[in-house]
Every structure is written in structure tokens, then in C-alpha cells.
Amino acid sequence: MPVWDDLVGQDRVSAQLEAAARDADAYVTAAADRSELPSSSKMTHAWLFTGPPGSGRSTAARAFGAALQCVSPDRALGGIPGCGFCDGCHTALVGTHADVEVVRTDLLSIGVKETRDLVRRAQMSPAGGRWQVIVLEDADRLTEGAGNVLLKAVEEPAPRTVWLLCAPSLEDVLPTIRSRCRHLTLRTPPVAAVADILVRRDGIEPPVAAAAAQATQGHIGRARRLATDPRARERRAAVLKLPLRVDDIGGCLKAAQELIDSASDDAKQLAEEVDTKETEDLKAALGGGQGGRMPRGTAGVMKDLEDRQKRRRTRTQRDTLDLALTDLTGFYRDVLALQLGSQVALSNIDQRDHLERLARSSSPEATLRRIEAISACREALERNVAPLLAVEAMTMALRAG
């Protein structure tokens, strides 16, 4: 299956990347001794992929990275690089290609040290592939200092090095960096296209795939999780009951606490799965003996690991909360659609009775204020407001309408 098949509902972006991959292949094949790409080339050394969550930004970047490493013999016959079957494509997609570095963070930000390591790698020539490809999936999480470090590498890229940056929007990336990148905007995929790929690629039953795609409004990753993970469906069902539980102050505070506890439990569960193995592996690497006794001088290294794990738990909690708030926004969007008599398909069709009840008992103006309250809560969490305080303020606003 060609690498481009994973770009769901992104025909325009696929066409641009295919053209760039052709020019990149021609450049490496026939003009590898040149230090710069021809000015007429559709290929460039820095790309910025933006789009709403679930649009497939990182998928597009990884597919392009694989196409740049494609060694299929069909290329000589006019085939588009990115066959999906050759050694270059396969190893790039599964993460074992020596010249494709995919960087994603489970922390709140990407710092200067990590970025300097990437810049040093980007200065190297490809070890065996056709291009040195750096995929930075969370470019919006670069600190200001890290962004300034990256800027120099993007301004003066090494020959045959490609930076593929991913971010939700242009505003999430430093102006000096985005002005030096070729920008591609991805759109939210159509619901039908998401359901189709869940059936074809993941083997999910068509009714389940259609329901998951509709519930997540075209978010591919969330749709797959919802269709395959019973716990995700349970969490979502619990979140969608919140609008019916904010009739009094006590209900508001209790609902807020339960939402925070659920997010904390998710973070704790992930920590139990990942942190223990990380800690044991590091202890073994440092020569930890029996009984947990560590050699002298290793306390600082262990403390760094603990701090990193703590930051990861914080981000997991924030991400889980943000997902719950996104589901709440979709719920009130459906309420508003019913109030206005819109013909837009409902995301939460399984909650139609509750939606109609809320639509009858309030006004469109009140529903809009509730949606604004959810947005304000998300913004407060981004500014590091204490999660419980932010969610309690939101639930009180939902009650007030």
C-alpha cells in the first residue's frame, strides 16, 4: 500500500508531497553533487504541516519522510516515490531507518538540550539513505530558547537534510521559523473517509467504525481508540453525563472532582506501565545491585529520571482533561444544533434524548455561553492554572448557563 494512502481526505496535500518527492528523487539520483536544490524544484529543506487535531499532520510528515527514502525500482519507470513496500519505505514507517528521526515528546515542552542534539544530527550526511529526515511532531512545544536553536539549522540546512515540523497552527511556531518553511495546511478528514480507513486498515466492523468516526467528528486517532478500547468508550460516556449533573453547587463540585480524578487515574495507569520499566532499565545500566542499592554518584541521574516522569504524568493528565473537554464541547454543539434546527449530523446521536432535554430547557445564547466556558477552561489549563480550580469554575459556569 503506498504511503500516501494513510493521508485520509488530504488529496491536495498528497499531490503536493508527491510532486516534491519526485523532484527530491531526481535531485538525489542525478544531481547529488549539488549543494542546493534547483530554484524551480517543488522540494525544499524545511516543511511545516499544520491542521486541527486528528487531521493527520504527523502521518503526512512520516509518509513524506518514507517517500524521500523510497528505493523502489518503479521510480525509474515513472512511478511515484513512496511505494510502501521497499526497504526504504518500510523501515522509515516502522521507525528503524537510520536516516529518519521521528521526535515526539511526552513532556510539556521540548528544551534547548534536546533541540541541540537534533541540530547536531541534522548536520550529518545520510548514513545509507537518500536524505537525512528529521520529523518534529510537536514543534508547538518548543520553548523560545529551543526555537532559536532550531532557527539556525532551518536557515542554513545541511545538504540532503530535511526538516518536517508539525504544529496545530502557524501561530504555534516562531515567525522566524515558519517564514523559512514551506507550509501545508491539512483539513479535518470527512467522517465517511475516517470510517472507511478504520474498516480497511484496522479491520473494525463498519457500524462500529461509522459510530466512532461520527462521535469524534473526523479525528482519526480518537476514532480508532474509541472503536478499539472499551475503557475509552466508558470514559467518554461518563464525561457526557456531566451536563446532567450540574443542577446544584454540590453536583458541580462533585462532577469537577470526578473529572480530575479520572484524568489522574489515567496518568497513574500510564506511569505504572512505563515508569517502572524505565526505572529498572536505568538502574541496570548504572550497575544497580541487589536490594536496590545504587553506586555512588548516580543519585542525580535517578533524580533527573524522576523529574521527567513527573512532567510526563502532568502532561498525560492535561491531555486527558483536554480530551474530555473536547467531548463536552461536541455535546453542547449538538444541543445548539437542535436548538437552531440545523441539519448538521449530530456527533452524539446515542445521547439524543439527553440532547433534546437540554435543548428544550435552555436557550441558544445559554448554550453558546457554556461552550465559551469550556474554551476558557482549556485556556486556563494551558496557562498552568490548578486543574481542579479551572474545572470547578467551568462546571459552575455550565450550571449558570
XYZ file of C-alpha atoms in Angstrom:
401
model
C 0.000 0.000 0.000
C 1.541 3.368 -0.997
C 2.482 5.605 1.914
C 0.051 8.256 0.638
C -2.958 6.033 1.377
C -2.673 6.924 5.069
C -3.404 10.592 4.329
C -7.149 10.436 4.808
C -9.095 13.103 2.921
C -5.966 15.138 2.089
C -5.851 14.907 -1.711
C -4.386 18.384 -2.225
C -1.609 17.852 0.305
C -0.858 14.389 -1.105
C -0.468 15.838 -4.607
C 1.984 18.491 -3.378
C 4.053 15.966 -1.444
C 4.089 13.532 -4.356
C 5.441 16.260 -6.655
C 8.085 17.225 -4.103
C 9.091 13.574 -3.654
C 9.563 13.231 -7.421
C 11.841 16.284 -7.532
C 13.734 15.083 -4.450
C 14.293 11.694 -6.071
C 15.521 13.282 -9.297
C 17.872 15.549 -7.343
C 19.480 12.704 -5.390
C 19.639 10.382 -8.379
C 21.081 12.761 -10.945
C 22.480 15.758 -9.081
C 23.671 14.563 -5.686
C 26.857 16.583 -6.027
C 24.970 19.890 -5.933
C 24.845 21.759 -2.646
C 21.428 23.312 -3.280
C 18.149 22.269 -4.833
C 17.232 23.944 -8.140
C 15.110 27.058 -7.648
C 12.338 25.526 -9.769
C 12.138 22.401 -7.586
C 8.955 21.603 -5.693
C 11.219 20.147 -2.996
C 12.653 22.238 -0.155
C 14.666 21.620 3.001
C 12.055 22.674 5.576
C 8.324 21.957 5.761
C 5.627 22.944 8.232
C 2.492 20.797 8.496
C -0.430 22.434 10.289
C -4.020 21.407 10.847
C -6.584 20.676 13.556
C -6.087 17.739 15.931
C -6.727 14.446 14.176
C -6.115 15.815 10.679
C -3.017 13.652 10.269
C -0.149 16.157 10.479
C 2.409 13.660 11.766
C 1.061 10.956 9.437
C 1.671 13.223 6.443
C 5.177 14.070 7.670
C 6.105 10.424 8.233
C 4.670 9.408 4.844
C 6.715 12.135 3.138
C 9.812 11.045 5.057
C 9.280 7.475 3.852
C 8.794 8.627 0.251
C 12.093 10.508 0.392
C 13.834 7.224 1.298
C 11.983 5.133 -1.312
C 14.257 2.857 -3.394
C 11.549 1.116 -5.436
C 12.713 0.235 -8.986
C 9.379 1.548 -10.272
C 10.710 5.088 -9.836
C 12.844 4.660 -12.951
C 9.671 3.833 -14.903
C 7.853 6.956 -13.790
C 6.411 5.632 -10.544
C 5.806 7.987 -7.624
C 8.259 7.532 -4.737
C 6.531 6.128 -1.665
C 5.607 2.598 -2.738
C 5.249 1.460 0.882
C 6.894 -1.919 0.210
C 10.589 -1.312 -0.443
C 13.189 -1.396 2.322
C 13.445 2.400 2.471
C 9.696 2.945 2.846
C 9.162 0.064 5.259
C 11.979 0.907 7.684
C 11.058 4.613 7.645
C 7.428 3.848 8.522
C 8.217 1.376 11.322
C 10.882 3.647 12.838
C 14.058 1.656 12.162
C 15.539 3.682 9.289
C 18.952 5.067 10.247
C 18.308 8.367 8.470
C 14.770 9.109 9.678
C 14.468 10.583 13.168
C 10.916 10.981 14.486
C 10.791 13.237 17.554
C 7.699 13.283 19.758
C 7.584 14.347 23.376
C 5.513 13.078 26.270
C 6.556 16.111 28.318
C 5.109 19.616 28.431
C 7.853 21.147 26.283
C 10.963 20.486 24.196
C 14.020 22.175 25.642
C 17.283 23.597 24.343
C 19.370 20.487 25.075
C 17.137 18.139 23.071
C 16.998 20.614 20.188
C 20.786 20.998 20.081
C 21.097 17.211 19.824
C 18.725 17.274 16.840
C 20.628 20.104 15.160
C 23.899 18.188 15.552
C 22.311 15.144 13.942
C 20.922 17.254 11.101
C 24.447 18.338 10.148
C 25.434 14.763 9.314
C 25.250 13.249 5.853
C 22.783 10.396 5.353
C 24.255 7.165 6.689
C 22.790 4.990 3.982
C 19.559 6.537 2.811
C 18.870 9.241 0.282
C 18.038 12.056 2.733
C 18.572 12.860 6.399
C 14.981 13.378 7.630
C 14.041 14.969 10.976
C 10.322 14.759 11.825
C 9.448 17.038 14.760
C 5.864 16.095 15.651
C 5.448 18.630 18.464
C 7.039 21.786 17.073
C 4.470 23.810 19.037
C 6.075 22.563 22.276
C 9.481 24.085 21.560
C 10.493 26.595 24.200
C 11.581 30.011 22.952
C 15.227 29.108 23.504
C 14.802 25.800 21.679
C 13.119 27.590 18.784
C 16.076 29.949 18.455
C 18.441 26.959 18.384
C 16.376 25.337 15.643
C 16.195 28.544 13.605
C 19.859 28.429 12.588
C 19.523 24.858 11.302
C 16.415 25.733 9.287
C 18.053 28.898 7.894
C 21.189 27.093 6.717
C 20.270 23.430 6.247
C 22.906 20.850 5.502
C 22.764 19.323 2.004
C 20.209 16.493 1.798
C 18.764 17.228 5.237
C 15.003 17.802 5.511
C 13.133 19.234 8.496
C 9.461 18.239 8.776
C 7.755 20.254 11.524
C 4.199 19.623 12.767
C 2.035 22.059 14.739
C -1.685 22.838 15.159
C -1.398 26.276 13.531
C 1.088 28.807 12.184
C 0.757 30.870 15.368
C 2.169 27.960 17.402
C 5.569 28.291 15.705
C 8.036 31.179 15.909
C 7.534 33.608 12.984
C 11.223 33.377 12.100
C 10.949 29.605 11.716
C 7.650 29.418 9.854
C 8.810 32.058 7.366
C 11.601 29.687 6.306
C 9.361 26.632 5.852
C 7.032 25.574 3.082
C 3.606 25.493 4.674
C 0.995 22.767 4.126
C -2.421 23.007 5.769
C -4.356 19.818 6.437
C -8.120 19.773 6.964
C -10.312 17.674 9.208
C -10.998 14.473 7.226
C -14.591 13.696 6.233
C -16.360 11.342 8.651
C -17.027 8.808 5.899
C -13.338 8.707 4.925
C -12.297 8.068 8.546
C -14.833 5.255 8.895
C -13.600 3.739 5.633
C -9.951 3.608 6.706
C -10.878 2.130 10.091
C -12.592 -0.702 8.244
C -9.864 -1.204 5.623
C -6.741 -0.755 7.728
C -7.826 -1.792 11.210
C -10.447 -4.422 10.414
C -13.135 -2.721 12.514
C -16.760 -3.630 11.851
C -18.444 -0.987 9.628
C -21.184 0.013 12.148
C -18.614 0.436 14.947
C -16.271 2.369 12.660
C -19.064 4.661 11.483
C -20.201 5.388 15.047
C -16.649 6.119 16.233
C -15.908 8.386 13.262
C -19.155 10.306 13.781
C -18.585 10.660 17.539
C -15.096 12.115 17.053
C -16.039 14.241 14.012
C -13.199 13.040 11.807
C -10.382 12.766 14.386
C -8.600 9.641 13.117
C -6.614 8.765 16.238
C -9.512 9.273 18.631
C -11.872 7.354 16.346
C -9.532 4.360 16.296
C -9.139 4.477 20.084
C -12.870 4.765 20.619
C -13.559 1.843 18.294
C -10.949 -0.479 19.819
C -10.677 0.475 23.509
C -13.653 -0.254 25.808
C -12.142 1.954 28.534
C -12.130 4.917 26.156
C -15.826 4.398 25.475
C -16.552 4.189 29.206
C -14.635 7.406 29.929
C -16.414 9.240 27.149
C -19.840 8.057 28.360
C -19.014 9.299 31.864
C -17.939 12.711 30.541
C -21.139 13.138 28.539
C -23.210 12.663 31.693
C -21.615 15.749 33.275
C -24.070 18.295 31.743
C -26.909 16.476 33.508
C -25.198 16.618 36.909
C -24.642 20.347 37.370
C -28.092 21.264 38.685
C -26.725 22.450 42.049
C -23.431 23.623 43.529
C -22.721 20.285 45.174
C -23.208 18.484 41.870
C -20.868 20.933 40.133
C -18.064 20.419 42.637
C -18.507 16.644 42.672
C -18.502 16.406 38.874
C -15.338 18.538 38.692
C -13.567 16.353 41.255
C -14.536 13.169 39.434
C -13.254 14.566 36.134
C -9.908 15.415 37.726
C -9.726 12.014 39.446
C -10.387 10.238 36.153
C -7.576 12.144 34.443
C -5.241 11.433 37.370
C -6.071 7.733 37.213
C -5.199 7.670 33.512
C -1.865 9.358 34.215
C -1.175 6.940 37.053
C -2.020 3.939 34.891
C 0.369 5.080 32.172
C 3.044 5.720 34.786
C 2.700 2.213 36.152
C 3.112 0.810 32.646
C 6.084 2.929 31.605
C 7.858 4.368 34.659
C 8.672 1.044 36.328
C 10.383 -0.337 33.222
C 12.274 2.923 32.646
C 13.500 2.972 36.247
C 14.584 -0.672 36.226
C 16.372 -0.272 32.886
C 18.257 2.789 34.134
C 19.225 1.049 37.369
C 20.568 -1.890 35.412
C 22.506 0.417 33.081
C 24.049 2.219 36.069
C 25.037 -1.021 37.751
C 22.444 -1.110 40.488
C 22.994 -4.114 42.749
C 20.595 -6.319 44.617
C 18.383 -4.725 47.225
C 18.084 -1.575 45.121
C 21.432 -0.142 46.222
C 22.894 2.180 43.646
C 26.571 3.060 43.065
C 27.822 6.380 44.336
C 27.325 9.372 42.067
C 24.160 8.079 40.380
C 21.607 9.892 42.554
C 21.498 12.877 40.199
C 20.736 10.699 37.183
C 17.909 8.954 39.024
C 16.517 12.324 40.140
C 16.503 13.555 36.522
C 14.508 10.492 35.513
C 12.003 11.042 38.336
C 11.551 14.687 37.291
C 10.983 13.688 33.673
C 8.438 11.068 34.705
C 6.629 13.619 36.856
C 6.400 16.054 33.922
C 5.088 13.248 31.731
C 2.356 12.426 34.251
C 1.388 16.102 34.304
C 1.094 16.212 30.524
C -0.899 12.950 30.459
C -3.358 14.410 32.952
C -3.664 17.626 30.930
C -4.144 15.720 27.674
C -6.842 13.517 29.223
C -8.639 16.568 30.581
C -8.414 18.316 27.232
C -9.916 15.273 25.513
C -12.806 15.272 27.989
C -13.381 18.998 27.388
C -13.378 18.385 23.634
C -16.103 15.769 24.095
C -18.101 18.238 26.216
C -17.793 20.882 23.507
C -19.145 18.402 20.977
C -22.077 17.625 23.280
C -23.099 21.290 23.580
C -22.532 21.769 19.844
C -25.184 19.115 19.286
C -27.500 20.886 21.740
C -27.029 24.126 19.801
C -27.708 22.358 16.501
C -31.028 21.080 17.845
C -31.970 24.496 19.230
C -31.305 26.193 15.899
C -32.956 23.470 13.833
C -29.733 22.798 11.958
C -29.485 19.821 9.621
C -25.882 19.132 10.687
C -25.342 15.485 11.673
C -25.141 15.043 15.451
C -21.886 13.740 16.903
C -23.554 12.140 19.898
C -26.565 10.505 18.307
C -26.621 7.889 21.088
C -27.299 10.738 23.549
C -30.206 12.215 21.589
C -32.705 12.039 24.484
C -30.364 13.998 26.766
C -29.542 16.455 23.997
C -33.200 17.177 23.329
C -33.895 17.602 27.035
C -31.167 20.237 27.388
C -32.166 21.900 24.124
C -35.727 22.380 25.399
C -34.691 23.609 28.844
C -32.270 26.350 27.726
C -31.691 28.914 25.004
C -29.102 29.027 22.206
C -27.485 32.011 23.968
C -27.016 29.936 27.142
C -25.551 27.064 25.122
C -23.034 29.407 23.499
C -22.018 30.708 26.926
C -21.471 27.130 28.068
C -19.263 26.404 25.069
C -17.299 29.573 25.861
C -16.890 28.381 29.463
C -15.354 25.134 28.233
C -12.970 27.059 25.966
C -11.998 29.292 28.905
C -11.225 26.196 30.975
C -8.949 24.809 28.250
C -7.124 28.142 28.042
C -6.724 28.228 31.827
C -5.174 24.760 31.806
C -2.711 25.871 29.120
C -1.690 28.742 31.441
C -0.975 26.215 34.228
C -3.957 27.141 36.384
C -4.582 24.447 39.011
C -6.720 21.854 37.161
C -9.303 21.440 39.910
C -9.900 25.195 40.180
C -10.239 25.545 36.392
C -12.691 22.654 36.092
C -14.742 23.792 39.106
C -15.078 27.260 37.555
C -16.215 25.621 34.310
C -18.847 23.407 35.948
C -20.259 26.397 37.850
C -20.481 28.299 34.540
C -22.229 25.329 32.931
C -24.810 25.428 35.726
C -25.352 29.172 35.345
C -25.704 28.971 31.553
